[in-house]
Amino acid sequence: MIPKTMSAVLLTGHGDMDKLAWRTDVPVPQPKPGEVLIRVAASAVNNTDINTRIGWYSKKVEVATEDAGSAQVDQDDASWSGVPMQFPRIQGADACGHIVAVGEGVDPARIGQRVLVRNMLRSYVGFRPYECWTFGSEIDGCFAQFTVAPARETYEVRCNWSDAELASIPCAYSTAENMLHRAGVGAERVLVTGASGGVGSAAVQLAKRRGAEVIAICAAAKAGEVRALGADRTVDRDADLVAALGRNSVDVVIDMVGGPGFPALLDVLRPGGRYAVAGAIAGPICELDLRTVYLKDLTLHGCTFQEDEVFENLIRYIEAGEIRPVVAKTYPLAEIARAQRDFLSKKHTGKLVLIPPQVQA
């Protein structure tokens, strides 16, 4: 039996942890035509959760995520889509769970399937190119016991992974796979920044799957763990990158970090090299010498929108046993503030995962 109310974390506005409200009386959402109702089993923590909460996407913010808590935010552009956020909002981009009900037009045989939801949703914008809604931003996500999602963007997954492992996939791995897809990565030399984080660790595995030689930038204390993920070499994040690798020494850069280290990333790219970015945790404002770009014939890829095949490929990789995420720690959903503090401390490798109270439905 599906209850009428559920436990959930409500984001009540842009700000500090006090904007995360744990509630036990939130109405269970009802699936509309074309949607499914999912009992959430696990949902991972992502940088975008924190960026959205603090309003980091506002163009007024020019500092790193960890420094942006007291930054001035323009409420009108502090979201993925550049329009005002609607509060309260249930965040959470990584829905792993089971379908327990379906809306009109959805095959009831899908009830009972263990599923993942594509985090960059195209259904709500008519599948137009370069448009999407982010699960947990423009629409309620899965920091709750139940969530709804478009049936055609909810994928059954058959594997022996834990729920926490599956919940590590949607946001981090689709972000990483999308960058590799856009940059056309093959059997070549790839440099991955932030390689111990969720997206970075995913990029290491996914690049190796494509036959790449992977050089990973991370803290020295995490180098062993990152090499265990498949990195061929690690470079300390505080090292002089040009001195360590040499100019024109890599084919592709996969970057989630940005910030003051950005110019060196272009220096180590070979002529004709490609740079792909989908984050800027060290800061969004960078120094760019356009002469480096045009004299070296570089291609720069900004990566948010995802073609359908990106997420569909991930499901195929999971079921074929070609990738496996690292879960650093799990937390009860009610302890989301502790999980986000631990996330910001960057002492872990892999993913932090939230587990909601389990209910029978």
PDB file of N, CA and C in Angstrom, residues 205-283:
ATOM      1  N   GLN A 205      37.355   5.782 -14.902  1.00  0.00           N
ATOM      2  CA  GLN A 205      36.892   4.453 -15.317  1.00  0.00           C
ATOM      3  C   GLN A 205      36.377   4.453 -16.758  1.00  0.00           C
ATOM      4  N   LEU A 206      35.590   5.456 -17.088  1.00  0.00           N
ATOM      5  CA  LEU A 206      34.968   5.491 -18.407  1.00  0.00           C
ATOM      6  C   LEU A 206      35.990   5.753 -19.512  1.00  0.00           C
ATOM      7  N   ALA A 207      37.007   6.548 -19.217  1.00  0.00           N
ATOM      8  CA  ALA A 207      38.062   6.776 -20.204  1.00  0.00           C
ATOM      9  C   ALA A 207      38.875   5.500 -20.419  1.00  0.00           C
ATOM     10  N   LYS A 208      39.171   4.774 -19.325  1.00  0.00           N
ATOM     11  CA  LYS A 208      39.881   3.503 -19.460  1.00  0.00           C
ATOM     12  C   LYS A 208      39.058   2.521 -20.274  1.00  0.00           C
ATOM     13  N   ARG A 209      37.740   2.537 -20.068  1.00  0.00           N
ATOM     14  CA  ARG A 209      36.872   1.644 -20.835  1.00  0.00           C
ATOM     15  C   ARG A 209      37.011   1.907 -22.334  1.00  0.00           C
ATOM     16  N   ARG A 210      37.306   3.168 -22.706  1.00  0.00           N
ATOM     17  CA  ARG A 210      37.456   3.534 -24.116  1.00  0.00           C
ATOM     18  C   ARG A 210      38.874   3.277 -24.631  1.00  0.00           C
ATOM     19  N   GLY A 211      39.724   2.726 -23.805  1.00  0.00           N
ATOM     20  CA  GLY A 211      41.080   2.412 -24.244  1.00  0.00           C
ATOM     21  C   GLY A 211      42.079   3.523 -24.044  1.00  0.00           C
ATOM     22  N   ALA A 212      41.725   4.556 -23.268  1.00  0.00           N
ATOM     23  CA  ALA A 212      42.618   5.701 -23.089  1.00  0.00           C
ATOM     24  C   ALA A 212      43.718   5.411 -22.076  1.00  0.00           C
ATOM     25  N   GLU A 213      44.834   6.117 -22.234  1.00  0.00           N
ATOM     26  CA  GLU A 213      45.839   6.223 -21.183  1.00  0.00           C
ATOM     27  C   GLU A 213      45.419   7.397 -20.316  1.00  0.00           C
ATOM     28  N   VAL A 214      45.188   7.155 -19.020  1.00  0.00           N
ATOM     29  CA  VAL A 214      44.587   8.165 -18.154  1.00  0.00           C
ATOM     30  C   VAL A 214      45.610   8.714 -17.166  1.00  0.00           C
ATOM     31  N   ILE A 215      45.771  10.031 -17.187  1.00  0.00           N
ATOM     32  CA  ILE A 215      46.550  10.750 -16.188  1.00  0.00           C
ATOM     33  C   ILE A 215      45.549  11.484 -15.303  1.00  0.00           C
ATOM     34  N   ALA A 216      45.620  11.248 -13.994  1.00  0.00           N
ATOM     35  CA  ALA A 216      44.617  11.779 -13.067  1.00  0.00           C
ATOM     36  C   ALA A 216      45.248  12.777 -12.109  1.00  0.00           C
ATOM     37  N   ILE A 217      44.609  13.922 -11.968  1.00  0.00           N
ATOM     38  CA  ILE A 217      45.042  14.925 -11.002  1.00  0.00           C
ATOM     39  C   ILE A 217      44.235  14.755  -9.724  1.00  0.00           C
ATOM     40  N   CYS A 218      44.921  14.605  -8.595  1.00  0.00           N
ATOM     41  CA  CYS A 218      44.237  14.412  -7.312  1.00  0.00           C
ATOM     42  C   CYS A 218      45.202  14.744  -6.183  1.00  0.00           C
ATOM     43  N   ALA A 219      44.696  14.738  -4.954  1.00  0.00           N
ATOM     44  CA  ALA A 219      45.565  14.922  -3.800  1.00  0.00           C
ATOM     45  C   ALA A 219      46.485  13.721  -3.662  1.00  0.00           C
ATOM     46  N   ALA A 220      47.692  13.958  -3.193  1.00  0.00           N
ATOM     47  CA  ALA A 220      48.677  12.881  -3.073  1.00  0.00           C
ATOM     48  C   ALA A 220      48.156  11.749  -2.193  1.00  0.00           C
ATOM     49  N   ALA A 221      47.398  12.086  -1.152  1.00  0.00           N
ATOM     50  CA  ALA A 221      46.886  11.072  -0.226  1.00  0.00           C
ATOM     51  C   ALA A 221      45.893  10.122  -0.884  1.00  0.00           C
ATOM     52  N   LYS A 222      45.325  10.530  -2.017  1.00  0.00           N
ATOM     53  CA  LYS A 222      44.318   9.709  -2.689  1.00  0.00           C
ATOM     54  C   LYS A 222      44.856   9.034  -3.951  1.00  0.00           C
ATOM     55  N   ALA A 223      46.138   9.196  -4.220  1.00  0.00           N
ATOM     56  CA  ALA A 223      46.704   8.704  -5.466  1.00  0.00           C
ATOM     57  C   ALA A 223      46.541   7.195  -5.613  1.00  0.00           C
ATOM     58  N   GLY A 224      46.757   6.446  -4.546  1.00  0.00           N
ATOM     59  CA  GLY A 224      46.630   4.999  -4.613  1.00  0.00           C
ATOM     60  C   GLY A 224      45.220   4.570  -4.955  1.00  0.00           C
ATOM     61  N   GLU A 225      44.231   5.225  -4.347  1.00  0.00           N
ATOM     62  CA  GLU A 225      42.838   4.890  -4.631  1.00  0.00           C
ATOM     63  C   GLU A 225      42.469   5.221  -6.072  1.00  0.00           C
ATOM     64  N   VAL A 226      42.982   6.323  -6.576  1.00  0.00           N
ATOM     65  CA  VAL A 226      42.674   6.721  -7.954  1.00  0.00           C
ATOM     66  C   VAL A 226      43.346   5.773  -8.948  1.00  0.00           C
ATOM     67  N   ARG A 227      44.571   5.351  -8.658  1.00  0.00           N
ATOM     68  CA  ARG A 227      45.212   4.371  -9.536  1.00  0.00           C
ATOM     69  C   ARG A 227      44.456   3.046  -9.526  1.00  0.00           C
ATOM     70  N   ALA A 228      43.866   2.700  -8.369  1.00  0.00           N
ATOM     71  CA  ALA A 228      43.084   1.470  -8.284  1.00  0.00           C
ATOM     72  C   ALA A 228      41.838   1.533  -9.163  1.00  0.00           C
ATOM     73  N   LEU A 229      41.373   2.738  -9.455  1.00  0.00           N
ATOM     74  CA  LEU A 229      40.229   2.907 -10.352  1.00  0.00           C
ATOM     75  C   LEU A 229      40.609   2.723 -11.815  1.00  0.00           C
ATOM     76  N   GLY A 230      41.921   2.741 -12.096  1.00  0.00           N
ATOM     77  CA  GLY A 230      42.361   2.539 -13.474  1.00  0.00           C
ATOM     78  C   GLY A 230      43.318   3.584 -14.004  1.00  0.00           C
ATOM     79  N   ALA A 231      43.581   4.648 -13.227  1.00  0.00           N
ATOM     80  CA  ALA A 231      44.500   5.682 -13.718  1.00  0.00           C
ATOM     81  C   ALA A 231      45.895   5.097 -13.940  1.00  0.00           C
ATOM     82  N   ASP A 232      46.503   5.444 -15.063  1.00  0.00           N
ATOM     83  CA  ASP A 232      47.853   4.984 -15.359  1.00  0.00           C
ATOM     84  C   ASP A 232      48.907   5.794 -14.617  1.00  0.00           C
ATOM     85  N   ARG A 233      48.562   7.030 -14.310  1.00  0.00           N
ATOM     86  CA  ARG A 233      49.490   7.916 -13.609  1.00  0.00           C
ATOM     87  C   ARG A 233      48.684   8.951 -12.858  1.00  0.00           C
ATOM     88  N   THR A 234      49.203   9.390 -11.715  1.00  0.00           N
ATOM     89  CA  THR A 234      48.572  10.481 -10.981  1.00  0.00           C
ATOM     90  C   THR A 234      49.562  11.638 -10.844  1.00  0.00           C
ATOM     91  N   VAL A 235      48.998  12.834 -10.802  1.00  0.00           N
ATOM     92  CA  VAL A 235      49.769  14.054 -10.597  1.00  0.00           C
ATOM     93  C   VAL A 235      49.135  14.805  -9.432  1.00  0.00           C
ATOM     94  N   ASP A 236      49.950  15.258  -8.506  1.00  0.00           N
ATOM     95  CA  ASP A 236      49.427  15.981  -7.355  1.00  0.00           C
ATOM     96  C   ASP A 236      48.724  17.253  -7.810  1.00  0.00           C
ATOM     97  N   ARG A 237      47.588  17.545  -7.199  1.00  0.00           N
ATOM     98  CA  ARG A 237      46.794  18.695  -7.636  1.00  0.00           C
ATOM     99  C   ARG A 237      47.500  20.025  -7.411  1.00  0.00           C
ATOM    100  N   ASP A 238      48.537  20.041  -6.563  1.00  0.00           N
ATOM    101  CA  ASP A 238      49.282  21.283  -6.323  1.00  0.00           C
ATOM    102  C   ASP A 238      50.559  21.362  -7.155  1.00  0.00           C
ATOM    103  N   ALA A 239      50.778  20.367  -8.014  1.00  0.00           N
ATOM    104  CA  ALA A 239      52.017  20.338  -8.800  1.00  0.00           C
ATOM    105  C   ALA A 239      51.974  21.346  -9.944  1.00  0.00           C
ATOM    106  N   ASP A 240      53.149  21.701 -10.418  1.00  0.00           N
ATOM    107  CA  ASP A 240      53.269  22.490 -11.646  1.00  0.00           C
ATOM    108  C   ASP A 240      52.997  21.534 -12.799  1.00  0.00           C
ATOM    109  N   LEU A 241      51.842  21.671 -13.430  1.00  0.00           N
ATOM    110  CA  LEU A 241      51.392  20.691 -14.414  1.00  0.00           C
ATOM    111  C   LEU A 241      52.307  20.647 -15.638  1.00  0.00           C
ATOM    112  N   VAL A 242      52.738  21.792 -16.094  1.00  0.00           N
ATOM    113  CA  VAL A 242      53.614  21.832 -17.264  1.00  0.00           C
ATOM    114  C   VAL A 242      54.950  21.168 -16.952  1.00  0.00           C
ATOM    115  N   ALA A 243      55.471  21.418 -15.760  1.00  0.00           N
ATOM    116  CA  ALA A 243      56.738  20.792 -15.370  1.00  0.00           C
ATOM    117  C   ALA A 243      56.570  19.283 -15.231  1.00  0.00           C
ATOM    118  N   ALA A 244      55.429  18.853 -14.721  1.00  0.00           N
ATOM    119  CA  ALA A 244      55.202  17.421 -14.477  1.00  0.00           C
ATOM    120  C   ALA A 244      54.956  16.647 -15.762  1.00  0.00           C
ATOM    121  N   LEU A 245      54.235  17.255 -16.714  1.00  0.00           N
ATOM    122  CA  LEU A 245      53.815  16.527 -17.910  1.00  0.00           C
ATOM    123  C   LEU A 245      54.496  17.006 -19.192  1.00  0.00           C
ATOM    124  N   GLY A 246      54.848  18.267 -19.221  1.00  0.00           N
ATOM    125  CA  GLY A 246      55.407  18.851 -20.438  1.00  0.00           C
ATOM    126  C   GLY A 246      54.336  19.493 -21.300  1.00  0.00           C
ATOM    127  N   ARG A 247      54.710  20.519 -22.029  1.00  0.00           N
ATOM    128  CA  ARG A 247      53.771  21.171 -22.938  1.00  0.00           C
ATOM    129  C   ARG A 247      53.386  20.212 -24.074  1.00  0.00           C
ATOM    130  N   ASN A 248      52.158  20.399 -24.550  1.00  0.00           N
ATOM    131  CA  ASN A 248      51.682  19.649 -25.729  1.00  0.00           C
ATOM    132  C   ASN A 248      51.780  18.129 -25.542  1.00  0.00           C
ATOM    133  N   SER A 249      51.472  17.656 -24.323  1.00  0.00           N
ATOM    134  CA  SER A 249      51.721  16.243 -24.001  1.00  0.00           C
ATOM    135  C   SER A 249      50.468  15.386 -23.888  1.00  0.00           C
ATOM    136  N   VAL A 250      49.271  15.986 -23.901  1.00  0.00           N
ATOM    137  CA  VAL A 250      48.052  15.186 -23.777  1.00  0.00           C
ATOM    138  C   VAL A 250      47.087  15.524 -24.914  1.00  0.00           C
ATOM    139  N   ASP A 251      46.225  14.581 -25.234  1.00  0.00           N
ATOM    140  CA  ASP A 251      45.273  14.753 -26.332  1.00  0.00           C
ATOM    141  C   ASP A 251      43.975  15.411 -25.889  1.00  0.00           C
ATOM    142  N   VAL A 252      43.504  15.051 -24.679  1.00  0.00           N
ATOM    143  CA  VAL A 252      42.195  15.514 -24.198  1.00  0.00           C
ATOM    144  C   VAL A 252      42.298  15.860 -22.725  1.00  0.00           C
ATOM    145  N   VAL A 253      41.639  16.939 -22.320  1.00  0.00           N
ATOM    146  CA  VAL A 253      41.490  17.291 -20.910  1.00  0.00           C
ATOM    147  C   VAL A 253      40.017  17.187 -20.551  1.00  0.00           C
ATOM    148  N   ILE A 254      39.726  16.456 -19.466  1.00  0.00           N
ATOM    149  CA  ILE A 254      38.378  16.333 -18.913  1.00  0.00           C
ATOM    150  C   ILE A 254      38.398  17.077 -17.579  1.00  0.00           C
ATOM    151  N   ASP A 255      37.698  18.215 -17.517  1.00  0.00           N
ATOM    152  CA  ASP A 255      37.873  19.149 -16.398  1.00  0.00           C
ATOM    153  C   ASP A 255      36.574  19.388 -15.643  1.00  0.00           C
ATOM    154  N   MET A 256      36.641  19.216 -14.326  1.00  0.00           N
ATOM    155  CA  MET A 256      35.541  19.569 -13.432  1.00  0.00           C
ATOM    156  C   MET A 256      35.933  20.665 -12.454  1.00  0.00           C
ATOM    157  N   VAL A 257      37.156  21.182 -12.587  1.00  0.00           N
ATOM    158  CA  VAL A 257      37.731  22.017 -11.530  1.00  0.00           C
ATOM    159  C   VAL A 257      37.797  23.489 -11.905  1.00  0.00           C
ATOM    160  N   GLY A 258      38.314  23.816 -13.092  1.00  0.00           N
ATOM    161  CA  GLY A 258      38.434  25.221 -13.478  1.00  0.00           C
ATOM    162  C   GLY A 258      39.364  25.976 -12.555  1.00  0.00           C
ATOM    163  N   GLY A 259      38.982  27.209 -12.214  1.00  0.00           N
ATOM    164  CA  GLY A 259      39.759  28.009 -11.283  1.00  0.00           C
ATOM    165  C   GLY A 259      41.111  28.429 -11.809  1.00  0.00           C
ATOM    166  N   PRO A 260      42.038  28.772 -10.913  1.00  0.00           N
ATOM    167  CA  PRO A 260      43.330  29.326 -11.342  1.00  0.00           C
ATOM    168  C   PRO A 260      44.216  28.336 -12.097  1.00  0.00           C
ATOM    169  N   GLY A 261      43.939  27.045 -12.007  1.00  0.00           N
ATOM    170  CA  GLY A 261      44.750  26.066 -12.714  1.00  0.00           C
ATOM    171  C   GLY A 261      44.379  25.890 -14.172  1.00  0.00           C
ATOM    172  N   PHE A 262      43.340  26.592 -14.637  1.00  0.00           N
ATOM    173  CA  PHE A 262      42.842  26.400 -15.995  1.00  0.00           C
ATOM    174  C   PHE A 262      43.880  26.664 -17.090  1.00  0.00           C
ATOM    175  N   PRO A 263      44.667  27.760 -17.060  1.00  0.00           N
ATOM    176  CA  PRO A 263      45.605  28.011 -18.167  1.00  0.00           C
ATOM    177  C   PRO A 263      46.578  26.863 -18.408  1.00  0.00           C
ATOM    178  N   ALA A 264      47.032  26.214 -17.343  1.00  0.00           N
ATOM    179  CA  ALA A 264      47.994  25.124 -17.498  1.00  0.00           C
ATOM    180  C   ALA A 264      47.372  23.930 -18.209  1.00  0.00           C
ATOM    181  N   LEU A 265      46.071  23.754 -18.067  1.00  0.00           N
ATOM    182  CA  LEU A 265      45.403  22.642 -18.746  1.00  0.00           C
ATOM    183  C   LEU A 265      45.487  22.809 -20.263  1.00  0.00           C
ATOM    184  N   LEU A 266      45.364  24.033 -20.737  1.00  0.00           N
ATOM    185  CA  LEU A 266      45.496  24.281 -22.176  1.00  0.00           C
ATOM    186  C   LEU A 266      46.952  24.205 -22.619  1.00  0.00           C
ATOM    187  N   ASP A 267      47.859  24.553 -21.725  1.00  0.00           N
ATOM    188  CA  ASP A 267      49.285  24.473 -22.080  1.00  0.00           C
ATOM    189  C   ASP A 267      49.724  23.038 -22.332  1.00  0.00           C
ATOM    190  N   VAL A 268      49.163  22.078 -21.582  1.00  0.00           N
ATOM    191  CA  VAL A 268      49.612  20.698 -21.758  1.00  0.00           C
ATOM    192  C   VAL A 268      48.872  19.989 -22.893  1.00  0.00           C
ATOM    193  N   LEU A 269      47.823  20.603 -23.423  1.00  0.00           N
ATOM    194  CA  LEU A 269      47.144  20.017 -24.580  1.00  0.00           C
ATOM    195  C   LEU A 269      48.016  20.135 -25.830  1.00  0.00           C
ATOM    196  N   ARG A 270      48.036  19.108 -26.629  1.00  0.00           N
ATOM    197  CA  ARG A 270      48.774  19.137 -27.893  1.00  0.00           C
ATOM    198  C   ARG A 270      48.037  20.015 -28.907  1.00  0.00           C
ATOM    199  N   PRO A 271      48.696  20.474 -29.955  1.00  0.00           N
ATOM    200  CA  PRO A 271      47.981  21.159 -31.035  1.00  0.00           C
ATOM    201  C   PRO A 271      46.875  20.252 -31.590  1.00  0.00           C
ATOM    202  N   GLY A 272      45.689  20.828 -31.746  1.00  0.00           N
ATOM    203  CA  GLY A 272      44.541  20.047 -32.185  1.00  0.00           C
ATOM    204  C   GLY A 272      43.856  19.298 -31.063  1.00  0.00           C
ATOM    205  N   GLY A 273      44.274  19.521 -29.818  1.00  0.00           N
ATOM    206  CA  GLY A 273      43.696  18.826 -28.671  1.00  0.00           C
ATOM    207  C   GLY A 273      42.306  19.327 -28.319  1.00  0.00           C
ATOM    208  N   ARG A 274      41.625  18.587 -27.435  1.00  0.00           N
ATOM    209  CA  ARG A 274      40.260  18.920 -27.038  1.00  0.00           C
ATOM    210  C   ARG A 274      40.169  19.067 -25.525  1.00  0.00           C
ATOM    211  N   TYR A 275      39.396  20.042 -25.127  1.00  0.00           N
ATOM    212  CA  TYR A 275      39.138  20.329 -23.708  1.00  0.00           C
ATOM    213  C   TYR A 275      37.639  20.259 -23.482  1.00  0.00           C
ATOM    214  N   ALA A 276      37.203  19.478 -22.477  1.00  0.00           N
ATOM    215  CA  ALA A 276      35.784  19.375 -22.137  1.00  0.00           C
ATOM    216  C   ALA A 276      35.591  19.741 -20.674  1.00  0.00           C
ATOM    217  N   VAL A 277      34.581  20.569 -20.389  1.00  0.00           N
ATOM    218  CA  VAL A 277      34.347  21.040 -19.030  1.00  0.00           C
ATOM    219  C   VAL A 277      32.875  20.878 -18.661  1.00  0.00           C
ATOM    220  N   ALA A 278      32.651  20.456 -17.404  1.00  0.00           N
ATOM    221  CA  ALA A 278      31.283  20.340 -16.896  1.00  0.00           C
ATOM    222  C   ALA A 278      31.222  20.717 -15.423  1.00  0.00           C
ATOM    223  N   GLY A 279      32.148  21.553 -14.981  1.00  0.00           N
ATOM    224  CA  GLY A 279      32.146  21.995 -13.591  1.00  0.00           C
ATOM    225  C   GLY A 279      33.267  22.976 -13.360  1.00  0.00           C
ATOM    226  N   ALA A 280      33.190  23.653 -12.225  1.00  0.00           N
ATOM    227  CA  ALA A 280      34.220  24.644 -11.901  1.00  0.00           C
ATOM    228  C   ALA A 280      34.318  24.775 -10.387  1.00  0.00           C
ATOM    229  N   ILE A 281      34.588  23.649  -9.724  1.00  0.00           N
ATOM    230  CA  ILE A 281      34.549  23.658  -8.265  1.00  0.00           C
ATOM    231  C   ILE A 281      35.613  24.560  -7.652  1.00  0.00           C
ATOM    232  N   ALA A 282      36.697  24.824  -8.400  1.00  0.00           N
ATOM    233  CA  ALA A 282      37.740  25.721  -7.886  1.00  0.00           C
ATOM    234  C   ALA A 282      37.477  27.176  -8.243  1.00  0.00           C
ATOM    235  N   GLY A 283      36.396  27.435  -8.968  1.00  0.00           N
ATOM    236  CA  GLY A 283      36.030  28.796  -9.336  1.00  0.00           C
ATOM    237  C   GLY A 283      35.679  28.910 -10.805  1.00  0.00           C
TER     238      GLY A 283
END
